[in-house]
Every structure is written in C-alpha cells, then in structure tokens.
XYZ file of C-alpha atoms in Angstrom:
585
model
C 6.810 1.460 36.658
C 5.982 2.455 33.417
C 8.268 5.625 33.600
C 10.736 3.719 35.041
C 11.009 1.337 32.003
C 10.959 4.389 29.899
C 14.302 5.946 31.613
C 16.284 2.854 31.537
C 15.031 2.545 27.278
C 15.930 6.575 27.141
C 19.333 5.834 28.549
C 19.953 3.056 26.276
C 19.495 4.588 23.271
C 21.971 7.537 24.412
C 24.639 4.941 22.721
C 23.708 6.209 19.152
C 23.179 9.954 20.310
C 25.430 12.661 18.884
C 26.114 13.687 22.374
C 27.537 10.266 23.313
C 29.123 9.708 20.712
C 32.674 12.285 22.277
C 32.397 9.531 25.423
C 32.837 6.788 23.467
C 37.301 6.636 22.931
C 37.470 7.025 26.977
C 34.747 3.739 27.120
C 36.831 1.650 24.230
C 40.322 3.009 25.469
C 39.976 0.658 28.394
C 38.234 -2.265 26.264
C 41.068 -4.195 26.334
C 40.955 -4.740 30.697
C 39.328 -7.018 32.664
C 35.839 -5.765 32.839
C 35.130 -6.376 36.536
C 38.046 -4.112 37.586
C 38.710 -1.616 34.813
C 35.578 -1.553 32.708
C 33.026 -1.694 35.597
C 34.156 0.835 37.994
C 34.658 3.362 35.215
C 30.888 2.975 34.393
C 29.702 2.699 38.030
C 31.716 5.959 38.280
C 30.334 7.882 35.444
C 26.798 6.802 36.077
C 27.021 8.134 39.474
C 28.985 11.609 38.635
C 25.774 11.917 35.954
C 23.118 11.304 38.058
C 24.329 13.569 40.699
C 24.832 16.734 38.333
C 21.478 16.108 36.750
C 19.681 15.733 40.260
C 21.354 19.253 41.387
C 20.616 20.496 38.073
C 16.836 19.270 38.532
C 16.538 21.315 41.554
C 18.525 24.325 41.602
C 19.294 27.373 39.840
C 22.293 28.576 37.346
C 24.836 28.499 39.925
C 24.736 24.693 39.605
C 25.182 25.297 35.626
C 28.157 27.289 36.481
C 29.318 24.408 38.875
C 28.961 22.055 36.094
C 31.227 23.963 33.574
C 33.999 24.074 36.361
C 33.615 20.230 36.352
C 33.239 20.110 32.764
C 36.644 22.028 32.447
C 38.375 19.871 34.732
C 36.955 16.754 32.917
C 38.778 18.189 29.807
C 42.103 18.653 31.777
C 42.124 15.214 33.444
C 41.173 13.325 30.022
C 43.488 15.162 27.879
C 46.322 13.699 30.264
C 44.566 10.158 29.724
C 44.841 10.948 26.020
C 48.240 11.597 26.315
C 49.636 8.934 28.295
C 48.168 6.593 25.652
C 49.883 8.870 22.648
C 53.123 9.088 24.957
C 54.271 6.133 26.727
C 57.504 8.298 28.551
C 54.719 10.291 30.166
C 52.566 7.629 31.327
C 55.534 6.349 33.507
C 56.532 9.492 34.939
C 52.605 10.377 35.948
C 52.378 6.652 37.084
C 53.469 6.943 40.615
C 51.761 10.469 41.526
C 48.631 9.546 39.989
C 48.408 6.812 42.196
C 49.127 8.550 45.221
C 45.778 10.515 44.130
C 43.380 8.020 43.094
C 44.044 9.429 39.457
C 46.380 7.699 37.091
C 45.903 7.283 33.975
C 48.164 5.101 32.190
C 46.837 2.760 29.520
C 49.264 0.414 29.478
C 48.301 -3.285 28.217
C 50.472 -4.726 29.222
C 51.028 -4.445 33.337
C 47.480 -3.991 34.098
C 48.627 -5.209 37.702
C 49.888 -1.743 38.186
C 46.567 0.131 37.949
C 44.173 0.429 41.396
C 40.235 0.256 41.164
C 40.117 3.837 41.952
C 42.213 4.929 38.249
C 39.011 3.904 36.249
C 36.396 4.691 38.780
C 37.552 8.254 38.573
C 38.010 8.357 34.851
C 34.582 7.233 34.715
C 33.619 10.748 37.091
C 35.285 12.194 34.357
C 33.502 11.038 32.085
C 30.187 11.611 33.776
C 30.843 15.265 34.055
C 30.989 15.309 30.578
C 27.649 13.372 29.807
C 25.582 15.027 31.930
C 24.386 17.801 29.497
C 23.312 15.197 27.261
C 19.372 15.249 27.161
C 17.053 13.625 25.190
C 12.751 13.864 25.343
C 12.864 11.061 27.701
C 16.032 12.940 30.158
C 13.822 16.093 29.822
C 10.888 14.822 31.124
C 12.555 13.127 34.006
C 14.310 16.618 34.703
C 10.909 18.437 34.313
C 9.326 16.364 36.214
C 11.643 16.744 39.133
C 11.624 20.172 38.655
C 7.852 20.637 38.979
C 7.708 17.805 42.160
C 10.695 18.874 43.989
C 13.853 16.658 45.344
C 12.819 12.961 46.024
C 13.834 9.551 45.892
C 11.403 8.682 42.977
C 13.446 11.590 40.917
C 17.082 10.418 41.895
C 15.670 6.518 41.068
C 14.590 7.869 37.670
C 17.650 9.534 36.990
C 20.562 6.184 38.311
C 17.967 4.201 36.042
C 18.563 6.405 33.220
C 22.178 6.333 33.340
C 22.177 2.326 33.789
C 20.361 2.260 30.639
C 23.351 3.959 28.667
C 26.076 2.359 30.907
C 24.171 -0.961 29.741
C 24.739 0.125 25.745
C 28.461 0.947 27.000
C 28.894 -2.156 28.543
C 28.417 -3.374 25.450
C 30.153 -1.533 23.957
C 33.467 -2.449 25.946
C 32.359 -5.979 25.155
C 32.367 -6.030 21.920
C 35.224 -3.710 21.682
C 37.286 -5.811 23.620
C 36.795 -8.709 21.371
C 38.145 -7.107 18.467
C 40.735 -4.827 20.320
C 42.221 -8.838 21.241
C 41.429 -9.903 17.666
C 43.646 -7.063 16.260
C 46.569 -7.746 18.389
C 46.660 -11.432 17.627
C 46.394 -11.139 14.165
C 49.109 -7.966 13.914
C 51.606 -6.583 16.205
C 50.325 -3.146 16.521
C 49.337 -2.933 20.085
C 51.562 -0.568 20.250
C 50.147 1.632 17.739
C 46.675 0.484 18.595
C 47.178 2.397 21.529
C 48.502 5.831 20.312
C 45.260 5.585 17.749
C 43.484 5.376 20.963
C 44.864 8.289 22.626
C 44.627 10.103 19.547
C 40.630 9.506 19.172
C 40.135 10.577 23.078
C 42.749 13.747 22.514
C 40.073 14.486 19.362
C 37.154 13.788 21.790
C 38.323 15.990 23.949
C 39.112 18.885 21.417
C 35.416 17.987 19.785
C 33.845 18.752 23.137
C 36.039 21.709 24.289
C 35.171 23.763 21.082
C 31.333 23.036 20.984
C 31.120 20.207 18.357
C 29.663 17.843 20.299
C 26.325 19.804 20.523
C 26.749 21.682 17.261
C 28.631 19.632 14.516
C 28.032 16.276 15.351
C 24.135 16.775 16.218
C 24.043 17.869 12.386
C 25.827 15.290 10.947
C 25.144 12.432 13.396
C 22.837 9.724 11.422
C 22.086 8.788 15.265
C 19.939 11.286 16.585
C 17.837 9.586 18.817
C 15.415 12.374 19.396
C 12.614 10.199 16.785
C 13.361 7.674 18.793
C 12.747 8.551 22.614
C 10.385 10.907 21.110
C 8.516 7.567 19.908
C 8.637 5.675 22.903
C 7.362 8.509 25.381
C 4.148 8.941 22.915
C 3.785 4.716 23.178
C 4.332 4.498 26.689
C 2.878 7.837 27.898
C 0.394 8.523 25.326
C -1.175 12.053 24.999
C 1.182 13.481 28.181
C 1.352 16.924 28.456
C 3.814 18.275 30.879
C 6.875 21.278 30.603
C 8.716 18.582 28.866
C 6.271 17.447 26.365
C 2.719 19.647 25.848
C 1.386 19.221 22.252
C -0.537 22.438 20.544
C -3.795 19.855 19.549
C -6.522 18.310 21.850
C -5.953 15.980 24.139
C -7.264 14.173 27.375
C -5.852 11.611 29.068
C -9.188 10.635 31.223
C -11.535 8.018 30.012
C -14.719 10.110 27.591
C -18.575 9.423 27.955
C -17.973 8.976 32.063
C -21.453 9.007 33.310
C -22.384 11.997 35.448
C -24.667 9.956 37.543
C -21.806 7.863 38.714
C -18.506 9.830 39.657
C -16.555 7.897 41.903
C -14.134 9.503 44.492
C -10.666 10.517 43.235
C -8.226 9.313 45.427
C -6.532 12.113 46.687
C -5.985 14.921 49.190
C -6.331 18.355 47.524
C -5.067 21.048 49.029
C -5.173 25.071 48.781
C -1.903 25.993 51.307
C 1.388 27.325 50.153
C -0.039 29.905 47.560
C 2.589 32.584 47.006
C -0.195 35.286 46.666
C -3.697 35.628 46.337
C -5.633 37.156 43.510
C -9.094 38.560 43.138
C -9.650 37.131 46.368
C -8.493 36.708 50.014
C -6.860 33.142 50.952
C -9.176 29.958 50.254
C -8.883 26.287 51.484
C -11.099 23.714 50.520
C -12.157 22.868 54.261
C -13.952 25.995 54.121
C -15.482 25.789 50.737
C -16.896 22.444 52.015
C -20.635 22.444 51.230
C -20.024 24.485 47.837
C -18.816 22.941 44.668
C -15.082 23.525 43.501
C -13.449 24.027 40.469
C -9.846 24.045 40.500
C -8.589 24.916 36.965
C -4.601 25.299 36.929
C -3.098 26.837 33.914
C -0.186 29.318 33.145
C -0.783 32.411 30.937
C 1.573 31.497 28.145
C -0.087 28.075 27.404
C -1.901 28.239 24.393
C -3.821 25.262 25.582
C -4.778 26.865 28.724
C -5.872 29.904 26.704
C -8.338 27.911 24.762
C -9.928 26.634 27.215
C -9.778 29.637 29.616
C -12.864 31.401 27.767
C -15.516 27.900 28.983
C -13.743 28.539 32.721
C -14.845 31.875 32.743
C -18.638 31.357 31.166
C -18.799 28.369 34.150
C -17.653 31.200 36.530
C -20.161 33.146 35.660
C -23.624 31.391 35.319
C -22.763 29.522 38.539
C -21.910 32.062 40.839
C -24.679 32.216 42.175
C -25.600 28.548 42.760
C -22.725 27.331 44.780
C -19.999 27.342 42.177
C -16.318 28.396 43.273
C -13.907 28.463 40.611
C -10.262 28.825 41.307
C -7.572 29.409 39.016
C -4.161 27.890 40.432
C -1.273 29.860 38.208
C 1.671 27.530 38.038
C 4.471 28.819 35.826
C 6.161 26.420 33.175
C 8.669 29.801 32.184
C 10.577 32.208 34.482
C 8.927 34.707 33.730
C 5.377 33.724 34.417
C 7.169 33.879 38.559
C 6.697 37.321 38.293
C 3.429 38.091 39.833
C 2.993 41.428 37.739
C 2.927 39.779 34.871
C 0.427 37.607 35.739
C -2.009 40.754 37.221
C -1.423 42.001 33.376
C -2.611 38.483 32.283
C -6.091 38.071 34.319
C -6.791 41.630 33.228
C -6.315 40.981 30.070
C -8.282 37.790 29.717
C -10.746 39.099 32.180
C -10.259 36.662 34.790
C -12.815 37.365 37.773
C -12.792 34.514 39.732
C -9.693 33.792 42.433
C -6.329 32.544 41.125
C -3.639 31.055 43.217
C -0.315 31.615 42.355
C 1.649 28.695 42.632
C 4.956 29.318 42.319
C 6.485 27.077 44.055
C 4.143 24.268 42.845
C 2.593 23.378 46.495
C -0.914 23.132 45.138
C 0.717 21.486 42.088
C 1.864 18.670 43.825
C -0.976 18.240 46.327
C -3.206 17.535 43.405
C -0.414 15.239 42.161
C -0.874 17.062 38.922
C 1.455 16.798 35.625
C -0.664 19.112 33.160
C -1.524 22.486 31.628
C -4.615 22.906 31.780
C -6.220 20.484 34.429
C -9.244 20.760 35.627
C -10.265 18.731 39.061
C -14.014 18.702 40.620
C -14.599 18.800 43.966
C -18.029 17.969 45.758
C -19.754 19.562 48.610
C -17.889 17.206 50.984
C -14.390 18.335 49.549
C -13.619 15.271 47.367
C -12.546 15.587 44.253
C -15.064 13.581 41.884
C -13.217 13.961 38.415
C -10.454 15.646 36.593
C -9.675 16.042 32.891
C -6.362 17.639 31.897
C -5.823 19.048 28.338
C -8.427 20.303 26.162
C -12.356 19.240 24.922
C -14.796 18.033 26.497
C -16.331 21.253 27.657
C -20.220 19.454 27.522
C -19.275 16.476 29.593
C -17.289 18.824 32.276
C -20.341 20.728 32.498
C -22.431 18.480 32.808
C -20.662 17.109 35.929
C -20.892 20.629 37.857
C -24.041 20.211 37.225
C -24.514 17.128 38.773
C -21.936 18.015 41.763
C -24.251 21.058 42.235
C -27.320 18.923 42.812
C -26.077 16.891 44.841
C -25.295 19.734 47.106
C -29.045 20.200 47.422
C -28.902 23.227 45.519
C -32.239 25.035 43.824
C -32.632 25.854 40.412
C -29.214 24.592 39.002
C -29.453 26.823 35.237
C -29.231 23.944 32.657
C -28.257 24.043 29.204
C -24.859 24.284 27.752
C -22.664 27.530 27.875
C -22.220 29.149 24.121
C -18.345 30.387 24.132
C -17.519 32.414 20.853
C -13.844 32.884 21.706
C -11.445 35.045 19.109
C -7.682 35.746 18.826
C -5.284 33.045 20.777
C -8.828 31.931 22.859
C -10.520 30.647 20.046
C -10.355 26.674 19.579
C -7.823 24.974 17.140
C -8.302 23.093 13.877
C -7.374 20.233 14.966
C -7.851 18.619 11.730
C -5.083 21.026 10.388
C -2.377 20.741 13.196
C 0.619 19.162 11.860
C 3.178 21.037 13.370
C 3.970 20.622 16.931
C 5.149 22.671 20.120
C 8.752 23.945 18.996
C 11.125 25.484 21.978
C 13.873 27.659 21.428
C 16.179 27.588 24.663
C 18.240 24.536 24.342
C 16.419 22.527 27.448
C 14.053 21.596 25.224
C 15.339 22.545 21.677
C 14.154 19.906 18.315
C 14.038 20.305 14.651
C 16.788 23.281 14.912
C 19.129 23.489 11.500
C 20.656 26.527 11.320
C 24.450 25.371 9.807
C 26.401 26.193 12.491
C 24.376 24.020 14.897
C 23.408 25.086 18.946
C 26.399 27.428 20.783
C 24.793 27.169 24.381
C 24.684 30.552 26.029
C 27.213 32.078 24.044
C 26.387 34.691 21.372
C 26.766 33.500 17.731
C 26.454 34.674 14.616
C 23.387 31.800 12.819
C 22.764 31.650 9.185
C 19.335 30.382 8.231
C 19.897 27.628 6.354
C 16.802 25.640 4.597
C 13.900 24.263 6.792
C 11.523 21.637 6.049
C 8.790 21.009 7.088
C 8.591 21.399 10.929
C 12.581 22.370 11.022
C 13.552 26.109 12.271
C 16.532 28.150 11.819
C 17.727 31.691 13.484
C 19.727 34.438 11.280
C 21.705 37.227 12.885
C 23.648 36.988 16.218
C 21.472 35.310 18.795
C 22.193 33.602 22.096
C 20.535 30.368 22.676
C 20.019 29.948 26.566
C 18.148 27.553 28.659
C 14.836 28.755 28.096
C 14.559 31.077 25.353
C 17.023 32.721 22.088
C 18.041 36.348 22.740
C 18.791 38.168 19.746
C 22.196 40.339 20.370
C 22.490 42.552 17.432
C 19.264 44.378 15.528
C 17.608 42.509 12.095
C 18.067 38.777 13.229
C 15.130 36.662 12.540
C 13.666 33.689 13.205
C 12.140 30.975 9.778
C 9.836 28.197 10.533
C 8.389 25.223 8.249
C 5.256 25.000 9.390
C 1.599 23.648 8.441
C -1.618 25.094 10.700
C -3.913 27.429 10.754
C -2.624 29.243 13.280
C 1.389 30.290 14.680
C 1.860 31.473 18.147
C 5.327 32.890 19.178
C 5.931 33.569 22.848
C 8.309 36.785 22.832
C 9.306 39.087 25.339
C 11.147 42.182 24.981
C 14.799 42.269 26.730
C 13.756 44.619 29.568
C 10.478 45.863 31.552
C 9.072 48.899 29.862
C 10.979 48.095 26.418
C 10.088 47.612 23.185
C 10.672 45.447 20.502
C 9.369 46.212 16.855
C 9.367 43.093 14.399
C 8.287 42.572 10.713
C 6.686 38.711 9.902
C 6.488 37.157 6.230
C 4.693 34.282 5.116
C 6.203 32.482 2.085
C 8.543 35.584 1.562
C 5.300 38.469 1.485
C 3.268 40.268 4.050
C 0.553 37.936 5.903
C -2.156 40.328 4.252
C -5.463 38.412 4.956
C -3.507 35.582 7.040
C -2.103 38.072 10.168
C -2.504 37.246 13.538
C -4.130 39.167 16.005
C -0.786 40.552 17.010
C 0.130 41.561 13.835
C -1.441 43.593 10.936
C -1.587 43.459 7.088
C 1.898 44.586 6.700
C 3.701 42.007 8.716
C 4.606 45.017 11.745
C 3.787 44.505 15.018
C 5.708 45.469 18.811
C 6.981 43.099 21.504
C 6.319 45.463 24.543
C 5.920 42.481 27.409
C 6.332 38.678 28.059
C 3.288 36.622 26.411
C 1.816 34.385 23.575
C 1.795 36.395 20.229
C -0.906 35.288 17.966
C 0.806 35.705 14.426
C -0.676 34.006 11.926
C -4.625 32.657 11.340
C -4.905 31.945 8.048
C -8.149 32.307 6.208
C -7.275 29.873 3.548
C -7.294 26.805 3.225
C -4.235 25.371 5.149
C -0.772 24.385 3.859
C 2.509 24.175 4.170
C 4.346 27.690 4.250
C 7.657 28.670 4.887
C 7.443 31.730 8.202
C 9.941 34.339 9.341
C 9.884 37.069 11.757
C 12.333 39.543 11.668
C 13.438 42.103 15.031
C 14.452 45.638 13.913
C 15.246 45.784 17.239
C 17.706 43.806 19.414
C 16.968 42.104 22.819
C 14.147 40.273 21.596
C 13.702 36.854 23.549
C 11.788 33.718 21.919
C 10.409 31.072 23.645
C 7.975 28.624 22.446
C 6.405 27.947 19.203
C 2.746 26.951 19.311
C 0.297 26.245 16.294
C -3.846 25.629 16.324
C-alpha cells in the first residue's frame, strides 16, 4: 500500500517537472471545454497510452525504445496539426470533416464545441501520452526497476495507471483552474480569438521544444521545478534505507530490526527456492530440498556492487570456518547491469575475489523473486528443515549474522560448532567504508537513472554530443568531449573526453568498461587539478594513469587524509570508454 501511495504522490508532482512542463499547452488548449467530454477523455487517454509504453518498456528490450520513438514522432506530427488548427482557423475547417471520419480531429474551436466527438480528445490525449512516457522521476524508476527485476504482473501495471492518475490529478487541475481564467479573459476582453492563436502558438513551441531535445536538456537546466529533491524525499520517508537498481546508497544500511535474539528466530514466511539458475558455478546444481539437514546461506550480490564487495570478504571467512560443520554457502549472482549477463565476466569476478563456494547465476531473476528479494547484498538463513530463519539485506552486522549460523548450526545437532568471531582485514574496494565520511551518494551516468548532471548543454539521449564541463558543486557531475549518454552508461566517442565530479569521501569508485572484449582503455585521474599522489586508488597509481581493460568497479581514490570536499576528473586518452556508476565509501 505504501508503494502504492508513493506512485500516485510521484505522479503528482510530475506537474512541476521540466519534463511536463512541453505537455502542458495541449492540457490548457482544451481548458476552455466541458471537462466531462473534452478534458476527461484526453486525460483518460494519455494516462492509458503512458502506462502502456512504460509497462512494455518495463519488460522488454530496445526494440520497444525504438517503438516508442516511432510513436513519439507521430505524436509530434499529429500535435503540430492541433497547433495549427488553433493558429489557422481556414485549416481547422477543411481537416474538420476527415478528422472525424478517423477518430482524429483536431479543431479548437470555442465556439461549436457540438461539432467535436469524444474520440477527438481521447486521442489527443494518446498523443500526448506518447510524449510523457519518457518522463521519469526516482519514484517512476523504482516502479520500472522494480518491474524489471519481478517480471510482468498486475501489481506492476497497478503501480504504473496509479502513477499516471497522480499527474492526470495535477492536470486536472490544471484544466480547472485554467478554465476559470481562460472564461475570465474572454469576458473581460474580446480576444478569444487571439486567445486561441496564443494557444496554438505555445503547443506549436511545445512541440518544436520536444522535437529538438529541450525538453530533457534546456528546460531540466533552467526549470526551478525539478522534482527530483522532491520524489527523492518522499521515497527515503516512505521507504526508508531501500536499496534496489533504482535506489542503492554507497553507506550502511539494513532494513531488518538490530539486536534480534539468536535464541529466538522465528520462521520467515516464505518459500525459497534454488530452480531456474542459468548456470552453475563452482558446483553442480543445488536445491534446498536436498541441503535439508545442513544449514544455508544464500548471499545474492552482483560483482559491480560496491556494497556487495564489502561485505563479500565476511561471506567468504563464514565459507570457510564452517565447511566443515554443516555450513553451505551459496552465492546467487543477479545482475543490476548488462553486462554482469555475461557469464564470463562473472568467472573473471569469483576468481578474482576468490570466491570458492557455489554461485548461482540468476539471470533471469528466478531465485530473485522466489526469495521475494529487492536488495544487493541480501543475505537469508535457512535451517536444517529448509526454512529460512532471518535475512538482513545491505551492509553491518557481520557479529549478529554470525552469531545466528551459529545458532542454526546447533540446532542441527551439530558437534563442535568453532565459536568466536571471524577477523576480516579486507583492502582495496573490499575494505569497509567510512561511513562517518560518506556524503556523496550513488551517481549513474546512463540517463535511466541520471541526477546531479550539469554539463551546459544538458542530457542528448543516445545521440553523440559534444559536453562542456561546466562548474560542479558539490555532488553535481559534468562530461567534456563528445560522449553518448545511453540507457545505462556514457560512451565516450572521440579520444581526451573526461568525466569531473564534486565529491566528499574517502573513497571514489567508477564502474568502467572498455568499448570492446580484449580492448583497452588508458585514462589519467586528477584530484583538485594534480595527480592523486598519496590519495590513488587501488586502480590507479601516483601519477593519476591507470587502464580500463574489462567491465568492473575501479577503485580510484582512498584518501589518506583527512576527508573533504575535492573537485575529481578522469580523463580517457582513449575513446570507447563506457561509465556507469559512481560509488563512494
């Protein structure tokens, strides 16, 4: 219910979004109609034509993104005419009786509203729809995450209608109120007439705004109504500490109630499941039937997540001093980036973290979803009976969680159960954050997900551009060169772009990858304008150099200072390179 809530509040606030703000001439165009018949249908229509490109676009693959701009193009044809019937009146009559015979006319006229069918505003609101529906917020990403992760389902396709009846409520109001003084202005002047070219004029501007990128570029920079802070504050109120694809925060976090007593772990209620692995490694196919009378671990994680990473080196020591007393860890891979599909890469991963125990890869989030599980990392207990006893997702609490296999262990009548408290002293990415020093949070780079971006020119979606730094603040990141900003990551086109972050931790983590298999990527960091020196990552030396040779977290800068706020840039000398995520500890 509570996500529910959530959506409709996310779609509300879409009214003072940059990305709404091209929609609004079409909405106030038709302010001056009856509501029930002009005003309604159009926002019945759109909310529909949205929910139905974001619920394909939830679930399937780029061919639905290339589906979209066909839409997208014929949304800009079929409002331009709308634009112009209002500018031309001569035109409006001789499209009036065709465009009825089609469901599709468009005349604005005031003053024979008699004339116009249902279906005229119904379809303008399609329209209309088609053009919303790249608009996405924190609270729209989640949703789309979410449903990404899960699968096609009612609950997603719920979520999504309630999301667009929260902005077709702030448009609703909009008509409203826009009505009332469209009927004020022609009472108290007669300018209907020219009340309606100014009309067509804003929606022919609309449309111009949205076919030459604007509307994602030049009005997210200048809009005073980003409401990014804003859904950004309600997810953290209503879903505190969440950490999913759409939201995971570089600091500790749990979710689960602390101090839990070990001698009283009551049953989680769920079914947990093995089946529908892609591929086993460092082991042959498990299921938890036949692990029954053994203790279980199920840890799932995904070898880009600096969170996972951290607390991948108390997985492995639990691995270890409890093999031999009934333990089974399993490692359930689920991928948050395309490239983590690729089983290679995640062979190159385990090796490299020395990973002994079996990992599942999940790539089609089966296991995921049989645990009903939302996080990176979780971590879910099963007894001896196959139940699972506890779970704790994010970070910490590395005493408490052993302590509980413990317990689990002698339960399952099991002898000389070692005691004590594993001592991890993890390095490089591994080693824990400071916490205390975080103030910068998870930054993406593919425009899914993208925040805090000010590079002039604004976000050209999958287009190459040439991007001029600009001037960060704090927590604010620019790219300069020519760089292509897709869905997931930035590709830089040309050799010596670069990337400049704002930033204040200890620690910066870049995930990189180089534009081919076997291909290599050389780059050159700064901090505050001068080589890292002291401060390098273990990725990087004292110089600043360092390679991009495969897909992964690169650990650029631990500082041994005392931490502030610096100004970071990496530069390519190479082109190709791709950049995904930024993470800080």
């Amino acid at each position: 219910m509570v996500l529910y809530v959530l959506a409709y509040l996310g779609g509300v606030l879409t009214i003072v979004s940059p990305c709404i703000l091209p929609v609004i001439p079409f909405v106030l165009a038709r302010a001056d109609r009856p509501f029930v018949r002009s005003g309604l249908p159009m926002l019945i229509g759109m909310t529909l034509a949205f929910a139905v490109v974001a619920s394909f676009a939830s679930v399937a693959g780029g061919w639905v993104v290339s589906t979209n701009e066909y839409g997208r193009a014929a949304a800009l044809v079929l409002l331009a005419v709308f634009g112009l019937t209002l500018l031309i009146p001569e035109l409006a009559d001789r499209l009036m009786g065709p465009m009825v015979a089609v469901g599709a006319r468009l005349s604005h006229s005031a003053d024979d509203g008699r004339q116009e069918t249902i279906l005229t505003p119904l379809v303008l609101g399609v329209a209309t729809g088609f053009l919303w529906a790249p608009c996405a917020g924190p609270v729209l990403g989640l949703i789309l995450t979410g449903a990404a992760l899960k699968g096609a389902n009612p609950g997603t396709a719920l979520l999504l209608l309630t999301y667009a009846a929260g902005a077709a409520t702030s448009l609703a109001l909009a008509i409203f109120v826009g009505g009332r003084v469209f009927a004020a202005m022609k009472r108290s002047i007669s300018a209907g007439e020219w009340i309606r070219r100014g009309l067509g004029g804003a929606v022919l501007a609309a449309v111009a705004t949205i076919s030459l990128g604007l509307d994602t570029s030049f009005l997210t920079r200048l809009s005073l109504g980003s409401t990014t802070a804003l859904e950004q504050a309600l997810l953290n109120r209503l879903h505190p500490n969440r950490k999913t694809a759409a939201s995971s925060p570089s600091t500790t976090h749990q979710v689960e109630p602390s101090g839990e007593a070990t001698d009283q772990l009551p049953v989680v209620d769920l079914k947990p499941s093995l089946e529908g692995a892609q591929e086993w490694l460092n082991s042959s196919p498990l299921s938890v039937e036949a692990l029954k009378g053994k203790v279980v671990l199920v840890a799932f994680w995904t070898y880009s997540c600096i969170n996972c990473l951290r607390a991948i080196p108390y997985v492995r020591a639990w691995a270890e001093k409890y093999r031999e007393h009934s333990l089974v860890v399993i490692g359930v891979h689920a991928p948050e980036f395309a490239f983590e599909r690729n089983v290679d890469n995640v062979k190159s991963a385990i090796k490299m973290l020395r990973i002994g125990y079996p990992v599942a890869i999940d790539n089609e989030y089966k296991i995921w979803r049989a645990f009903e599980n939302e996080y990176w990392p979780a971590h879910y207990f099963i007894d001896g009976n196959g139940k699972v006893r506890h779970r704790h997702f994010g970070e910490g609490e590395y005493v408490q969680s052993e302590q509980i296999i413990q317990r689990l262990l002698a339960d399952t009548s099991e002898k000389n159960v070692p005691t004590g408290i594993v001592g991890v002293n993890a390095t490089g990415a591994e080693a824990a954050a400071d916490t205390d020093n975080v103030r910068s949070p998870e930054t993406y780079l593919g425009y899914k997900r993208i925040d805090n971006f000010v590079s002039p020119s604004g976000v050209v979606q999958d287009k190459a551009h040439d991007y001029a730094a600009g001037e960060p603040q704090l927590n604010q990141w620019s790219l300069n060169g020519k760089w292509t900003i897709a869905n997931e990551h930035a590709q830089l086109d040309a050799s010596d772009g670069s990337i400049v972050y704002r930033f204040h931790a200890r620690d910066l983590h870049l995930v990189l990858g180089p534009p081919s298999e076997g291909s290599r990527v050389r780059f050159r960091i700064t901090i505050d304008g001068k080589p890292p020196g002291d401060a390098h990552g273990m990725d990087t030396d004292a110089d600043g150099n360092g390679v991009v040779t495969s897909q992964r977290l690169y650990q650029l800068v631990r500082s041994s200072g005392p931490v502030i706020e610096r100004t970071f840039e990496i530069r390519f000398l190479d082109p190709g390179a791709q950049a995904y995520v930024f993470t800080f500890g």
